Tab-separated table of C-alpha atoms in Angstrom:
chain	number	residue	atom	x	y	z
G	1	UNK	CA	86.921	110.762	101.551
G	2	UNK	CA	88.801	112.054	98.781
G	3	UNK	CA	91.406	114.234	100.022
G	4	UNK	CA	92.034	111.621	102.845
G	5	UNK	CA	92.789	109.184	100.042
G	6	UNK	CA	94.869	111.380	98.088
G	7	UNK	CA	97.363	111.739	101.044
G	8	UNK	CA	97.411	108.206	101.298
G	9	UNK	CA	97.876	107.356	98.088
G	10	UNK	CA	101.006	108.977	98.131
G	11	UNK	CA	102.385	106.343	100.044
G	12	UNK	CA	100.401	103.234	100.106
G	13	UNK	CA	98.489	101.203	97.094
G	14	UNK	CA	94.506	102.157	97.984
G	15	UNK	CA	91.479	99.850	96.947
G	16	UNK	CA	88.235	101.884	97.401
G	17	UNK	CA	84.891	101.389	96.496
G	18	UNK	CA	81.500	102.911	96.455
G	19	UNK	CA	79.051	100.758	98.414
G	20	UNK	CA	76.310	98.190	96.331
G	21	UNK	CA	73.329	101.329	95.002
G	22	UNK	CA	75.999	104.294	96.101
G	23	UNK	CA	78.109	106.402	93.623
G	24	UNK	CA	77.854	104.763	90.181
G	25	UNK	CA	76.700	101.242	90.664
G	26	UNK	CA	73.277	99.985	90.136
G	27	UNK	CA	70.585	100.364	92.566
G	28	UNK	CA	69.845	97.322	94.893
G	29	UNK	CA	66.958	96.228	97.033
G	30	UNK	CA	66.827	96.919	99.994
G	31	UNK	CA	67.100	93.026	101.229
G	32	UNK	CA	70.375	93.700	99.000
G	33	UNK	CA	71.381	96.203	101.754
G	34	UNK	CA	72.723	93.841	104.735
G	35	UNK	CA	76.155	94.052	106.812
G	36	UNK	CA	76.745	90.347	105.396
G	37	UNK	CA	75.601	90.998	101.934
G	38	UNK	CA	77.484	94.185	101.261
G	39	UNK	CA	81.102	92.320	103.273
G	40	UNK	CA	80.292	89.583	100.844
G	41	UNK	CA	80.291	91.635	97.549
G	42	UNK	CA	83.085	93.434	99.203
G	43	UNK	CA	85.088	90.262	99.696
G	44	UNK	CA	84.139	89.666	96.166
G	45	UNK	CA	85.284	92.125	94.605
G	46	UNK	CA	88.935	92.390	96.502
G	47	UNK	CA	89.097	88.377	95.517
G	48	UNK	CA	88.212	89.621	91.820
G	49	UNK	CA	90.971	92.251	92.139
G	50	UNK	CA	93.237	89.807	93.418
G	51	UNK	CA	94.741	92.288	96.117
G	52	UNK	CA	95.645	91.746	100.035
G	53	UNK	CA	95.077	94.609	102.112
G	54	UNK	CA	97.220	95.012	104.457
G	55	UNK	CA	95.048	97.419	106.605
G	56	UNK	CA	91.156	98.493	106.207
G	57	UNK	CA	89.995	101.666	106.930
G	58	UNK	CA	86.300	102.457	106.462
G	59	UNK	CA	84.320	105.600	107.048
G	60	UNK	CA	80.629	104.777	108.596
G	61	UNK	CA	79.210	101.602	107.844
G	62	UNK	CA	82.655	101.177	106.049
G	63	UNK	CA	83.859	100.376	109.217
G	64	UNK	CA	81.431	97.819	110.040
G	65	UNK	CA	82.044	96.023	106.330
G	66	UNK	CA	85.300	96.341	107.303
G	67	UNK	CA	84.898	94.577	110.904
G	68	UNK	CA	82.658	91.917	109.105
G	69	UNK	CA	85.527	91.017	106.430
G	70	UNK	CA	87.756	90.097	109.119
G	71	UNK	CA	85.345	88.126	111.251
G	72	UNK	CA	83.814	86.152	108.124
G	73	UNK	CA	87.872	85.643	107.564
G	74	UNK	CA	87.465	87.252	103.852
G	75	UNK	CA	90.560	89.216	105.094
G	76	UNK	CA	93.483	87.257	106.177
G	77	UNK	CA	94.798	89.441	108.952
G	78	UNK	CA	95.127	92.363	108.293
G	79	UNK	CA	97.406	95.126	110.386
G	80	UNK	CA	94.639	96.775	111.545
G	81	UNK	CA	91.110	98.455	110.979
């Protein structure tokens, strides 16, 4: 995670986010816990920021919110995932 994004961030703009219950947000239930909830909330909360990524990259089930963003077409394609 974090030294990944700090070489990144060097170059690129990064959007990250702990996962709905993880790191610092409010615990959920565990109906709360789905693939399309969590790409929903996801897709929420990039709409709310009002940025377009340009390429997701997602570590674990990142990867599968990631997958899901693009096949719900919350993510206008992107470069690559």
């Amino acid at each position: 995670g974090a030294p990944m994004a700090s070489r990144l961030a060097r170059s690129y703009s990064l959007t990250s986010f702990d996962l709905p219950g993880h790191g610092f947000s409010e615990p959920v239930s565990s109906d709360q816990m789905t693939l399309d909830v969590i790409a929903s909330r996801a897709a929420e909360l990039i709409e709310a920021l009002e940025v377009t990524p340009e390429v997701l990259i997602g570590h674990s089930a990142g990867a599968s919110i990631a997958a899901q963003l693009v096949l719900d077409r919350r993510i206008a394609r992107p470069r690559g995932i």
